[in-house]
mmCIF file with all atom_site columns, C-alpha atoms in Angstrom:
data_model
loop_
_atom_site.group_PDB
_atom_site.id
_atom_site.type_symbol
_atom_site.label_atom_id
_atom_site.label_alt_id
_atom_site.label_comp_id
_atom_site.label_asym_id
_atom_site.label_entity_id
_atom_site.label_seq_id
_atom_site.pdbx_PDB_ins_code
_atom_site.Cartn_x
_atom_site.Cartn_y
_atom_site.Cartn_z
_atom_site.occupancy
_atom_site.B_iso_or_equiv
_atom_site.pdbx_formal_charge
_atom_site.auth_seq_id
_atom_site.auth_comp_id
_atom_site.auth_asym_id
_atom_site.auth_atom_id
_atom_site.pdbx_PDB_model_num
ATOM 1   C CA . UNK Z 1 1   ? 9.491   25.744  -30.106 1.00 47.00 ? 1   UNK Z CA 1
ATOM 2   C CA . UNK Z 1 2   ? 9.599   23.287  -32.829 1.00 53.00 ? 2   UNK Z CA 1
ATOM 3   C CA . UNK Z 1 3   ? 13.183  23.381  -32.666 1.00 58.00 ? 3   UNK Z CA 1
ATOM 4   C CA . UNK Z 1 4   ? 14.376  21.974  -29.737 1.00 57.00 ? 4   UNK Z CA 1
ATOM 5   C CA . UNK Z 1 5   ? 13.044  18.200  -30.719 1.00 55.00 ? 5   UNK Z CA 1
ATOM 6   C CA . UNK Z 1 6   ? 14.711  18.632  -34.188 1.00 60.00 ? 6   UNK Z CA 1
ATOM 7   C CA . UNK Z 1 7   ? 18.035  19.629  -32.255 1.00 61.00 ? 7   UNK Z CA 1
ATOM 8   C CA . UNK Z 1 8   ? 17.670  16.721  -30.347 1.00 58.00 ? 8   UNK Z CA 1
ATOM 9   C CA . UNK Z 1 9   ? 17.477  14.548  -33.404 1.00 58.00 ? 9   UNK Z CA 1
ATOM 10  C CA . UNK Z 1 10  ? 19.975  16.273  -35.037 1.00 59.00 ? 10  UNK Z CA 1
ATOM 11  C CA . UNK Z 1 11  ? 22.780  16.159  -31.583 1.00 59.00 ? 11  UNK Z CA 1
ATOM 12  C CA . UNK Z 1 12  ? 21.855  11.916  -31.888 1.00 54.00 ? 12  UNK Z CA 1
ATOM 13  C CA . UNK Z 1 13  ? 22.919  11.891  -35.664 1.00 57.00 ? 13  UNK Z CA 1
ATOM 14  C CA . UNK Z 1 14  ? 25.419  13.787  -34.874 1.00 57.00 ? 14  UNK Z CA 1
ATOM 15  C CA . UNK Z 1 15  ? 27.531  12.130  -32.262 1.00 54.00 ? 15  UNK Z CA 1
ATOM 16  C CA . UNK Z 1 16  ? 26.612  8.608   -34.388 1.00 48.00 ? 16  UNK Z CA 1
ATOM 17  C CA . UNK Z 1 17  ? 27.461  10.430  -37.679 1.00 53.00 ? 17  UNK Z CA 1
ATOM 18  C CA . UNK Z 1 18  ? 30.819  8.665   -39.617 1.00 50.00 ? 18  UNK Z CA 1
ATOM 19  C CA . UNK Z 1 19  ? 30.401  5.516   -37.479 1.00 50.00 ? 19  UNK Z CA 1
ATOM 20  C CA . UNK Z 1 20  ? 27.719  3.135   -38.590 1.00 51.00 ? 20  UNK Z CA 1
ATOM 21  C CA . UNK Z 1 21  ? 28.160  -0.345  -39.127 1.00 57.00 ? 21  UNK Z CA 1
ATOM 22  C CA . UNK Z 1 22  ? 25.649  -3.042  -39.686 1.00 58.00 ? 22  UNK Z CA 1
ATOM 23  C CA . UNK Z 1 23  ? 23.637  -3.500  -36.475 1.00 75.00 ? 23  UNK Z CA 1
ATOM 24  C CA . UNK Z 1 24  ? 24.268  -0.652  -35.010 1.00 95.00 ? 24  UNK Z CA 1
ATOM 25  C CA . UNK Z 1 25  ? 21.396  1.255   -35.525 1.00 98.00 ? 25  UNK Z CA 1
ATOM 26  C CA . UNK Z 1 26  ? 18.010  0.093   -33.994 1.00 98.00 ? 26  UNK Z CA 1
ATOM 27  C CA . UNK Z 1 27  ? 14.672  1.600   -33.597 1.00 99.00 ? 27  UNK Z CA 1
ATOM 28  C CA . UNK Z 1 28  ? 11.811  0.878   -31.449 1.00 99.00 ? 28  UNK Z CA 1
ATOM 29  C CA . UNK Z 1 29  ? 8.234   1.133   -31.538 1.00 99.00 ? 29  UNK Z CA 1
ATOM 30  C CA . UNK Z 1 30  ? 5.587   0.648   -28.803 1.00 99.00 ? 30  UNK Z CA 1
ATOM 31  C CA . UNK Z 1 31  ? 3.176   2.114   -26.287 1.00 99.00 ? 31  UNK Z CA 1
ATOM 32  C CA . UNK Z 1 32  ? 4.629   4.199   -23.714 1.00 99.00 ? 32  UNK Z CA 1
ATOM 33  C CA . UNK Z 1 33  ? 2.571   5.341   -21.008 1.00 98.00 ? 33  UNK Z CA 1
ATOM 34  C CA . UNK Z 1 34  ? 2.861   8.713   -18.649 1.00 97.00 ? 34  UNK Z CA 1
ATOM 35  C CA . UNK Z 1 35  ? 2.022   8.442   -15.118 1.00 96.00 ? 35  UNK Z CA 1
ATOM 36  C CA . UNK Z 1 36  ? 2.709   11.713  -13.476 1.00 94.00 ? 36  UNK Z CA 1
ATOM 37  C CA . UNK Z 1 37  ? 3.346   11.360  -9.865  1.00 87.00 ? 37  UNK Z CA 1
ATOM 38  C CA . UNK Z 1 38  ? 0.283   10.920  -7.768  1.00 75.00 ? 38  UNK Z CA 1
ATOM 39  C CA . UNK Z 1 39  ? 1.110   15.116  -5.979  1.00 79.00 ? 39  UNK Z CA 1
ATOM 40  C CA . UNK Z 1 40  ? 1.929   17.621  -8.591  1.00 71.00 ? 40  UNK Z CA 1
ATOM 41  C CA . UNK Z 1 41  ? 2.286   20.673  -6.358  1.00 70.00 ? 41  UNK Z CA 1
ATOM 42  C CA . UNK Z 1 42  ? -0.323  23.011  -5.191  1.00 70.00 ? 42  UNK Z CA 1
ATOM 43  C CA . UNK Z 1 43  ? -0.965  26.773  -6.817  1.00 81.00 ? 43  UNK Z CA 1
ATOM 44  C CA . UNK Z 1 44  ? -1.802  30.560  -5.519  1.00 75.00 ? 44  UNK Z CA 1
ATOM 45  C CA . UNK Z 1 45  ? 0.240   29.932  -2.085  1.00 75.00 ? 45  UNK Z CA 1
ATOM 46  C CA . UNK Z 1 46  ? -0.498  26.509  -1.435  1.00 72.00 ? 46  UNK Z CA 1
ATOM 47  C CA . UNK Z 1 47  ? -5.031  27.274  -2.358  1.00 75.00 ? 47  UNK Z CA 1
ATOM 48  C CA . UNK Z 1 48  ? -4.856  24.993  -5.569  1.00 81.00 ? 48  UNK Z CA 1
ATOM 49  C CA . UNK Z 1 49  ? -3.973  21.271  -5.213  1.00 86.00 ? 49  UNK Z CA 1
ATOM 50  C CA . UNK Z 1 50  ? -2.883  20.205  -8.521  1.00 88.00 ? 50  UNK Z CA 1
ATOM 51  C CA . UNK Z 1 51  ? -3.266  16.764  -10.219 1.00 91.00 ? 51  UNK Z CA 1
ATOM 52  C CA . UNK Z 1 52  ? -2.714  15.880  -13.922 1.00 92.00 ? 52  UNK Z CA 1
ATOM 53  C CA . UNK Z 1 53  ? -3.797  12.702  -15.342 1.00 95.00 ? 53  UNK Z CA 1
ATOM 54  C CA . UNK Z 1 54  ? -2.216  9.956   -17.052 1.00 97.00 ? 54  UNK Z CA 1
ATOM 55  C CA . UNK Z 1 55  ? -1.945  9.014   -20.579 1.00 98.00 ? 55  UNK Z CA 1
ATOM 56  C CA . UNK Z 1 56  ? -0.544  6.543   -23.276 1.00 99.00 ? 56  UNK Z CA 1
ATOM 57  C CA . UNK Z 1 57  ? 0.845   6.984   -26.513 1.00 98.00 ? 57  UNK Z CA 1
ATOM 58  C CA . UNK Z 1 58  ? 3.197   5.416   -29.993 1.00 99.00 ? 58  UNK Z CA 1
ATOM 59  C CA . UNK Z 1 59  ? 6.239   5.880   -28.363 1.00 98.00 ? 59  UNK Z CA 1
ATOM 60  C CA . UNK Z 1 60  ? 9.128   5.890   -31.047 1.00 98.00 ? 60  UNK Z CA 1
ATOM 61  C CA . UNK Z 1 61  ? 12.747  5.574   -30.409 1.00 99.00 ? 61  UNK Z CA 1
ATOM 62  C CA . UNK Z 1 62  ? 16.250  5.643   -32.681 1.00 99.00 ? 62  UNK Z CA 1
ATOM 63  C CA . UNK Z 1 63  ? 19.250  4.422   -31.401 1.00 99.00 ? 63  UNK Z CA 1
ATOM 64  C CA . UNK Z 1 64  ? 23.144  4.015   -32.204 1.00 99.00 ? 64  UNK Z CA 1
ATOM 65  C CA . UNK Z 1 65  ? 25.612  2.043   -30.415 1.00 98.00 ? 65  UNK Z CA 1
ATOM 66  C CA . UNK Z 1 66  ? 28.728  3.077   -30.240 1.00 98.00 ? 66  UNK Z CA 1
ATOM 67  C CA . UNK Z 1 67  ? 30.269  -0.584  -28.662 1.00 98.00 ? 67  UNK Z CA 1
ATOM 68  C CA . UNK Z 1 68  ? 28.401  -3.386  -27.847 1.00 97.00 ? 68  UNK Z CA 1
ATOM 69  C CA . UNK Z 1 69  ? 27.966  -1.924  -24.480 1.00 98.00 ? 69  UNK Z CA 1
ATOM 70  C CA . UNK Z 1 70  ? 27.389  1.738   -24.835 1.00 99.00 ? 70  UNK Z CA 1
ATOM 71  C CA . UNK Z 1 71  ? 24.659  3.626   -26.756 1.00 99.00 ? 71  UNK Z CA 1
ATOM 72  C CA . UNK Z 1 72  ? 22.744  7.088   -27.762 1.00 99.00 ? 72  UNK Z CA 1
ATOM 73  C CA . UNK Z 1 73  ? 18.636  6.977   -28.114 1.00 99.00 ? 73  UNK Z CA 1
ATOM 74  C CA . UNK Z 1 74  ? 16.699  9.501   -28.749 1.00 99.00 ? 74  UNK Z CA 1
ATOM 75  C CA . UNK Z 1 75  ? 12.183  8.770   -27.654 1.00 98.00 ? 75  UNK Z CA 1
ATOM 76  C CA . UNK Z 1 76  ? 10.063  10.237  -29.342 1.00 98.00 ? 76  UNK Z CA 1
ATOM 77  C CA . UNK Z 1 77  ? 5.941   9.976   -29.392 1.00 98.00 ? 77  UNK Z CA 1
ATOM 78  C CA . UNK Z 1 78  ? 2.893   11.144  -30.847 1.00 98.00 ? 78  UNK Z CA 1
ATOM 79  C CA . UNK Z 1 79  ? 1.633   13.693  -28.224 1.00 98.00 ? 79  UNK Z CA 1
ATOM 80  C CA . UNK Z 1 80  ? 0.223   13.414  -25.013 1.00 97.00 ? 80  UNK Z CA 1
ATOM 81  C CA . UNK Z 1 81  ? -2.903  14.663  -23.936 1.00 96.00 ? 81  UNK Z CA 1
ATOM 82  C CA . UNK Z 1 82  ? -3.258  15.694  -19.825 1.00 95.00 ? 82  UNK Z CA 1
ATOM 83  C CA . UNK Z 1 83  ? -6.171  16.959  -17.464 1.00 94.00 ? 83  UNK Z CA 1
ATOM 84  C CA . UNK Z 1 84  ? -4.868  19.276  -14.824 1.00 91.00 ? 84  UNK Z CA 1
ATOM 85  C CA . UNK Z 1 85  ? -7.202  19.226  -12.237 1.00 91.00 ? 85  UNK Z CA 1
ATOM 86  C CA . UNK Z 1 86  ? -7.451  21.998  -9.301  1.00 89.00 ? 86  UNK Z CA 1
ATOM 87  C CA . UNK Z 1 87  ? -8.731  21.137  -5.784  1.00 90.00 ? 87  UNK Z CA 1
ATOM 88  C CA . UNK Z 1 88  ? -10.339 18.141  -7.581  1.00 88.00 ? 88  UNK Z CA 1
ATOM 89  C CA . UNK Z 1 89  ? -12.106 20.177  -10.176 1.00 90.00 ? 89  UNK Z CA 1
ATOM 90  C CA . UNK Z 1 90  ? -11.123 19.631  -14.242 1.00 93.00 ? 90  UNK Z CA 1
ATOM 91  C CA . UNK Z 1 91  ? -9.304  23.063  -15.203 1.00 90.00 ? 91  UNK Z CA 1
ATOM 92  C CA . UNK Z 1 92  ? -7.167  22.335  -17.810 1.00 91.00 ? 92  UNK Z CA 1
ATOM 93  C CA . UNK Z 1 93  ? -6.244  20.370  -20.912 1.00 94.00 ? 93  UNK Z CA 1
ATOM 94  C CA . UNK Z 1 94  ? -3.037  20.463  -22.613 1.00 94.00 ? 94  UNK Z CA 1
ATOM 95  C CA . UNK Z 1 95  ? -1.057  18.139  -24.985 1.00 95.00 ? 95  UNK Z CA 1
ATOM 96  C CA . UNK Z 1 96  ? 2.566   17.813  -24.754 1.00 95.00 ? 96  UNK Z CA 1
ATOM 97  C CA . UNK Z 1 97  ? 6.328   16.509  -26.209 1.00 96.00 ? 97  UNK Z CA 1
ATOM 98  C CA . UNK Z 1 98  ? 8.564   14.915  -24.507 1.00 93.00 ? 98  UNK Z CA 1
ATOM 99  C CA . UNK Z 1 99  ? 11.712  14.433  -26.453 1.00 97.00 ? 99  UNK Z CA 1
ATOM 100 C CA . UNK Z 1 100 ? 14.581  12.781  -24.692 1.00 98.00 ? 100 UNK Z CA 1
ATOM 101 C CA . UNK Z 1 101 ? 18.158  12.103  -25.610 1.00 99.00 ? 101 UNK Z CA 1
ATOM 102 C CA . UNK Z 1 102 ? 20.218  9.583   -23.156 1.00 99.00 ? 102 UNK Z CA 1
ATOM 103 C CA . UNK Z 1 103 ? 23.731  7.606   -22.885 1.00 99.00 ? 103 UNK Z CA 1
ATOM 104 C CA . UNK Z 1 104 ? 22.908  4.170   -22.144 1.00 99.00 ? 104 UNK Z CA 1
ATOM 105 C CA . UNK Z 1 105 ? 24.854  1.128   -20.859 1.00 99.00 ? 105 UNK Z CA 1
ATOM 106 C CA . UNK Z 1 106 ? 23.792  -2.732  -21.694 1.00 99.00 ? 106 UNK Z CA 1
ATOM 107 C CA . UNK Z 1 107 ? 25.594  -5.231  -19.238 1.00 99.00 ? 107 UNK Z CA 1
ATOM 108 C CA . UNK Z 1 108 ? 24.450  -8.712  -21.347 1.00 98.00 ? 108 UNK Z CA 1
ATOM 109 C CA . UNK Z 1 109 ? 24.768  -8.074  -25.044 1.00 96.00 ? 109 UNK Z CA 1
ATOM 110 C CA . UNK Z 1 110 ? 25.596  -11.147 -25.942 1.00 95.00 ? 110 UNK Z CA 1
ATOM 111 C CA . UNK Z 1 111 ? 22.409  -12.585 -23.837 1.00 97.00 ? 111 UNK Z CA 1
ATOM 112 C CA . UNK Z 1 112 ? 19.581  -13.957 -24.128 1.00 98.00 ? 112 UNK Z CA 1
ATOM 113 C CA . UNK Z 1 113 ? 18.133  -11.288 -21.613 1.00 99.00 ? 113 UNK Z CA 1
ATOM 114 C CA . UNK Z 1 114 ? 19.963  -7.745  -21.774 1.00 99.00 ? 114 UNK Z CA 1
ATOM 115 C CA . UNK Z 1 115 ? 19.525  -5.532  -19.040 1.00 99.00 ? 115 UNK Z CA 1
ATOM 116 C CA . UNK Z 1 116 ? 20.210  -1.398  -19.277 1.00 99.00 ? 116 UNK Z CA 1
ATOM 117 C CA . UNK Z 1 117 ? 20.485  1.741   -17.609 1.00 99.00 ? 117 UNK Z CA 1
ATOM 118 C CA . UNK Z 1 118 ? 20.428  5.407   -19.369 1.00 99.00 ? 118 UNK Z CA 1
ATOM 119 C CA . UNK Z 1 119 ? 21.195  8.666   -17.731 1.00 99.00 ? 119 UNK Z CA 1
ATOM 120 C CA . UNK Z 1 120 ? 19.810  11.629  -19.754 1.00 99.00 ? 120 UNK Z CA 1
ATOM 121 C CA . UNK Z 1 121 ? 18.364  15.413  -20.513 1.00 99.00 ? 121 UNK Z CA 1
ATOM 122 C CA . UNK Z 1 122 ? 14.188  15.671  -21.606 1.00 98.00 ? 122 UNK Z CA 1
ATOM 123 C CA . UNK Z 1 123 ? 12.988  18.665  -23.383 1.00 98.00 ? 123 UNK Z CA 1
ATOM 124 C CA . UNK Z 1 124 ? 9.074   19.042  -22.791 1.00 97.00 ? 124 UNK Z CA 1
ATOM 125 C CA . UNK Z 1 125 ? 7.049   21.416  -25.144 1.00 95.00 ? 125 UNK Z CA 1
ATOM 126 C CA . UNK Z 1 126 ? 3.757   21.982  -23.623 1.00 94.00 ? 126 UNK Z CA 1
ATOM 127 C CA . UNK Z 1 127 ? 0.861   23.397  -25.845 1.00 93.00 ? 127 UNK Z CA 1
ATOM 128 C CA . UNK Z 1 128 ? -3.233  23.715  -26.801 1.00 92.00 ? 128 UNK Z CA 1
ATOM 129 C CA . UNK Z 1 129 ? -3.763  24.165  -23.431 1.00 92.00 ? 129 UNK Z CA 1
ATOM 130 C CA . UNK Z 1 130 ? -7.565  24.633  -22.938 1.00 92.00 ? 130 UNK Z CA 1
ATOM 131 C CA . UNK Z 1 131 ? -9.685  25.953  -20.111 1.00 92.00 ? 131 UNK Z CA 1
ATOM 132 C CA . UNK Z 1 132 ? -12.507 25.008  -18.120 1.00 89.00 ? 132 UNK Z CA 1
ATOM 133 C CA . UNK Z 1 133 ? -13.915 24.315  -14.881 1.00 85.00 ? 133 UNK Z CA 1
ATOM 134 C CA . UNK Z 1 134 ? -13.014 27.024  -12.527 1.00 83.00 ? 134 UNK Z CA 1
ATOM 135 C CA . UNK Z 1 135 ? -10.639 28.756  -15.175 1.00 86.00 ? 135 UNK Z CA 1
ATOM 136 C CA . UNK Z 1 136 ? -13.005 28.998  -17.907 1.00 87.00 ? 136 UNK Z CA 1
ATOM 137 C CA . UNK Z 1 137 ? -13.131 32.515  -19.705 1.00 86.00 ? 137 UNK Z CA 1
ATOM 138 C CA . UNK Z 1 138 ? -8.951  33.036  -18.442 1.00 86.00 ? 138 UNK Z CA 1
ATOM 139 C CA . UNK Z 1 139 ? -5.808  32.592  -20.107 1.00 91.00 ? 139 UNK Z CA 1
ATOM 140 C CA . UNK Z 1 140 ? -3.693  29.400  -18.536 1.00 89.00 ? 140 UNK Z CA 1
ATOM 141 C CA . UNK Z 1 141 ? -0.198  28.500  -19.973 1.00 89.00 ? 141 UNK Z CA 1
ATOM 142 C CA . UNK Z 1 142 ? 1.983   25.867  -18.955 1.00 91.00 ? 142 UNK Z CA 1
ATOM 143 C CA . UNK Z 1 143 ? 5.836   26.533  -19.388 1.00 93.00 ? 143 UNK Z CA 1
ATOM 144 C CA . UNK Z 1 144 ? 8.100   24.330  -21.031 1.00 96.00 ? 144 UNK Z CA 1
ATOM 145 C CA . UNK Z 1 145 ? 11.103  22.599  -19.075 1.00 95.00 ? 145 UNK Z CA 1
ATOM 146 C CA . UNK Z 1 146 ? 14.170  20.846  -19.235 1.00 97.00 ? 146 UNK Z CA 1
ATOM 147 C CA . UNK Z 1 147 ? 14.539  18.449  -16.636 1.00 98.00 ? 147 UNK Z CA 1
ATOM 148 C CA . UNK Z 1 148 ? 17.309  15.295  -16.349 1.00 98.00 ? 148 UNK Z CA 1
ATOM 149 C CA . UNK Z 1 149 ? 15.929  11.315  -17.356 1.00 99.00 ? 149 UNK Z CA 1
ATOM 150 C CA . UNK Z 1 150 ? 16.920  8.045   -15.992 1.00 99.00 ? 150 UNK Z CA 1
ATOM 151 C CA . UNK Z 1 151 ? 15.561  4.762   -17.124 1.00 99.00 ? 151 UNK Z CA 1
ATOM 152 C CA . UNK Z 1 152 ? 16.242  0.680   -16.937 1.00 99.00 ? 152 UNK Z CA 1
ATOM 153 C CA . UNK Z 1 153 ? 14.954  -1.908  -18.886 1.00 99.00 ? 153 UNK Z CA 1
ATOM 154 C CA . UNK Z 1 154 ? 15.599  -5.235  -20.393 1.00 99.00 ? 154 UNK Z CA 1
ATOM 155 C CA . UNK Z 1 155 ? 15.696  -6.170  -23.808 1.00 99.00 ? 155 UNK Z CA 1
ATOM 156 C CA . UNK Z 1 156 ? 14.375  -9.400  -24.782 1.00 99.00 ? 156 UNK Z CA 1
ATOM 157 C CA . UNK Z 1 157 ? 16.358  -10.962 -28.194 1.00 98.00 ? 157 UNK Z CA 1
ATOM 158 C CA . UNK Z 1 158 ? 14.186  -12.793 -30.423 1.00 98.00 ? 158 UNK Z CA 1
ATOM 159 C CA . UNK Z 1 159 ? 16.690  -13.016 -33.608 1.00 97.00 ? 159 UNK Z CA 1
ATOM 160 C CA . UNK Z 1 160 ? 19.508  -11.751 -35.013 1.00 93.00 ? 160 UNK Z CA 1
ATOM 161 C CA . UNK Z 1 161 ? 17.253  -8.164  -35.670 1.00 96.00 ? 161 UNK Z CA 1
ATOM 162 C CA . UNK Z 1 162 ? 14.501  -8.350  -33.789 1.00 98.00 ? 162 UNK Z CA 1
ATOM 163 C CA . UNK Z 1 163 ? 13.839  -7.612  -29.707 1.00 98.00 ? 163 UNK Z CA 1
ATOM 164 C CA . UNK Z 1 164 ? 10.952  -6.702  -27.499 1.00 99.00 ? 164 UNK Z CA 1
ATOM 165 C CA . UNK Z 1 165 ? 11.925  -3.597  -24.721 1.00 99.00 ? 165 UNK Z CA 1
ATOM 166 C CA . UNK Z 1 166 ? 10.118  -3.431  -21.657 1.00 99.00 ? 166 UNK Z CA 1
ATOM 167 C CA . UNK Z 1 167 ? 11.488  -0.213  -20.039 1.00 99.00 ? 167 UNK Z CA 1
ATOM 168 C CA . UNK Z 1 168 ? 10.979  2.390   -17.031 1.00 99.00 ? 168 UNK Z CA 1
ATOM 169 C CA . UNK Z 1 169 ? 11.875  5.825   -16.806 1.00 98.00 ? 169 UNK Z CA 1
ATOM 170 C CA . UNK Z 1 170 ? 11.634  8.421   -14.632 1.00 98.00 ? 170 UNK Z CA 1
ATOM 171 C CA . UNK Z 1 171 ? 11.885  12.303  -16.286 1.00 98.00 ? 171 UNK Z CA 1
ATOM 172 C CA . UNK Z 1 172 ? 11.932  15.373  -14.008 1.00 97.00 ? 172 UNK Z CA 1
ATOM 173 C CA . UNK Z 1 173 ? 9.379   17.910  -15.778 1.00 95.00 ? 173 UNK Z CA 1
ATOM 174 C CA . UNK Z 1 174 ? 8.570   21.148  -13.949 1.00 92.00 ? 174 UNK Z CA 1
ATOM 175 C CA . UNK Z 1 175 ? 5.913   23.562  -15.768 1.00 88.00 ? 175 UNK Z CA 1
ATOM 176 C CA . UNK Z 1 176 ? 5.469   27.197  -14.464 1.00 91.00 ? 176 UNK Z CA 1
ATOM 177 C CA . UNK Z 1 177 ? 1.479   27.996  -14.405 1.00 90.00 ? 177 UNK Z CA 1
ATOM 178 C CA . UNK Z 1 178 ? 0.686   31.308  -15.523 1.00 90.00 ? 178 UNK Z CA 1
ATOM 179 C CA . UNK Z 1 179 ? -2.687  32.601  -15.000 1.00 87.00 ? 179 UNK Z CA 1
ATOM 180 C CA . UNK Z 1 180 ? -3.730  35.681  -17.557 1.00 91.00 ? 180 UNK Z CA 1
ATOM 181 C CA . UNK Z 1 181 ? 0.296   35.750  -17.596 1.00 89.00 ? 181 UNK Z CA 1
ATOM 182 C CA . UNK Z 1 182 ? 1.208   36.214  -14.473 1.00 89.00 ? 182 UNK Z CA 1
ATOM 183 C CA . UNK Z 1 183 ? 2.949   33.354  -12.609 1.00 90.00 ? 183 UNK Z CA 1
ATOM 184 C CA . UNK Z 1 184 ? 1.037   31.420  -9.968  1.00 88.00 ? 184 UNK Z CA 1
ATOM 185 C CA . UNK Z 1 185 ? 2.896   28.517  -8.997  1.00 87.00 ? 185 UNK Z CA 1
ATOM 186 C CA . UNK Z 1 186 ? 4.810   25.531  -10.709 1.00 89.00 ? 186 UNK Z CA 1
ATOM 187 C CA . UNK Z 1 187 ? 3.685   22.608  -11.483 1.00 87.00 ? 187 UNK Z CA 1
ATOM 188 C CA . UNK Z 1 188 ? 5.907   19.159  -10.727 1.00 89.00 ? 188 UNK Z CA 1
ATOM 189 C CA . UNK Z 1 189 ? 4.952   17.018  -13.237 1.00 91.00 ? 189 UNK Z CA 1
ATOM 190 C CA . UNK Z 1 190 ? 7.751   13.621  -12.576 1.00 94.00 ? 190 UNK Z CA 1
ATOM 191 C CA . UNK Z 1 191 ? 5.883   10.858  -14.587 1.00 96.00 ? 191 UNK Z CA 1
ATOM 192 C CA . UNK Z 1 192 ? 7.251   7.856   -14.684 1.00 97.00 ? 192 UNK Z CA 1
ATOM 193 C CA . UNK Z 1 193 ? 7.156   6.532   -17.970 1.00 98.00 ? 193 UNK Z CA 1
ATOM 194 C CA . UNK Z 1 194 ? 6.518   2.804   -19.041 1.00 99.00 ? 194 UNK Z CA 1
ATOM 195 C CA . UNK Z 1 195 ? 7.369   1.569   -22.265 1.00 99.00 ? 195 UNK Z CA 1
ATOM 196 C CA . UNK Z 1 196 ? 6.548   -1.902  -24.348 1.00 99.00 ? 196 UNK Z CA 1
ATOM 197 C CA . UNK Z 1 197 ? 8.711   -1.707  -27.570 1.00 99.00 ? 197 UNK Z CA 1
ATOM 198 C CA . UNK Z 1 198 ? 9.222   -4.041  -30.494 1.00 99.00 ? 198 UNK Z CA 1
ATOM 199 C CA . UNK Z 1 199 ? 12.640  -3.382  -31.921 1.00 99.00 ? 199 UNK Z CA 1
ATOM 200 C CA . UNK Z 1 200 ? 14.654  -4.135  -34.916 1.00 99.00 ? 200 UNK Z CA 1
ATOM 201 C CA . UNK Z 1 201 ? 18.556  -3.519  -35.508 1.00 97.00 ? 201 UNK Z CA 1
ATOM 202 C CA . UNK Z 1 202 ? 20.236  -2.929  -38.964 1.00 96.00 ? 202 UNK Z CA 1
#
């Protein structure tokens, strides 16, 4: 499972392979916070509400543009760490990745102010999922998904290198629930995530 986030790196370098020029590249580092939305589905025919808790993290993203005006990113973070909760009761832990490539448009480059928009595709590896509660003593696994992204956000210039990126995105993440491997339900994750970023262009 490893693999899909390094061929998610690798796709980025790859379309911005042969093409760099100075300021081009940028990378951003910040917190990014997961909210899942506030229903994540119920389980066993509608007996198990489900509800997964938020979390925030070093979010970590490397970017090319390919004009002024059009770009690649790929975020990254260290991983998240979830409660899934059933019928109110803690059930589950888990950690996750949530690697995401997009295309992104800037309207104001030259600006003080530069908004953005990014339509994308979000690999999510769930795993060390841990039971307790009203699971505990069963096996509980949470599937990975793909799922599309969309975000907006403004960068704020500071210099000739350096911005702060205050971002939103919204990434569709659906997670089968299997209970001693047998499927019980899906879960529908759809955080929003919210991201403060310091970034720097070379």
């Amino acid at each position: 499972m490893h693999t899909f986030p390094r061929t998610l790196l690798a796709t980025a370098l790859v379309l911005a392979g042969g093409l760099a020029h100075a300021d081009d590249w940028f990378v951003r580092v910040g917190p990014a916070h997961v909210e899942p939305k506030s229903n994540n589905g119920s389980l066993a025919g509608g007996a198990l509400r489900v509800d997964i808790d938020s979390n925030t993290q070093l979010g970590l993203i490397l970017g090319y543009h390919f004009t002024p005006n059009i770009a690649v990113e790929l975020l990254a973070a260290t991983p998240f760490s979830h409660t899934v909760s059933l019928n109110g009761a803690r059930a589950v832990d888990f950690k996750h990745l949530p690697p995401t490539l997009s295309l992104q448009y800037y309207f104001a480059p030259d600006g003080q102010v530069n908004p953005f928009v990014g339509l994308g595709v979000n690999y999510t590896w769930t795993y060390s999922e841990r039971e307790t509660g009203p699971v505990a003593g069963a096996s509980v696994g949470l599937g990975n998904s793909w799922g599309l992204a969309a975000q907006a956000g403004l960068v704020f210039k500071l210099s000739d290198r350096w911005d702060v990126v205050a971002e939103a995105r919204w990434i569709d993440i659906d997670a089968d629930v299997k209970l001693d491997g047998a499927k019980i339900g899906t879960a529908n994750v759809d955080p929003l995530v919210y991201g403060l970023y310091l970034g720097y262009r070379f």
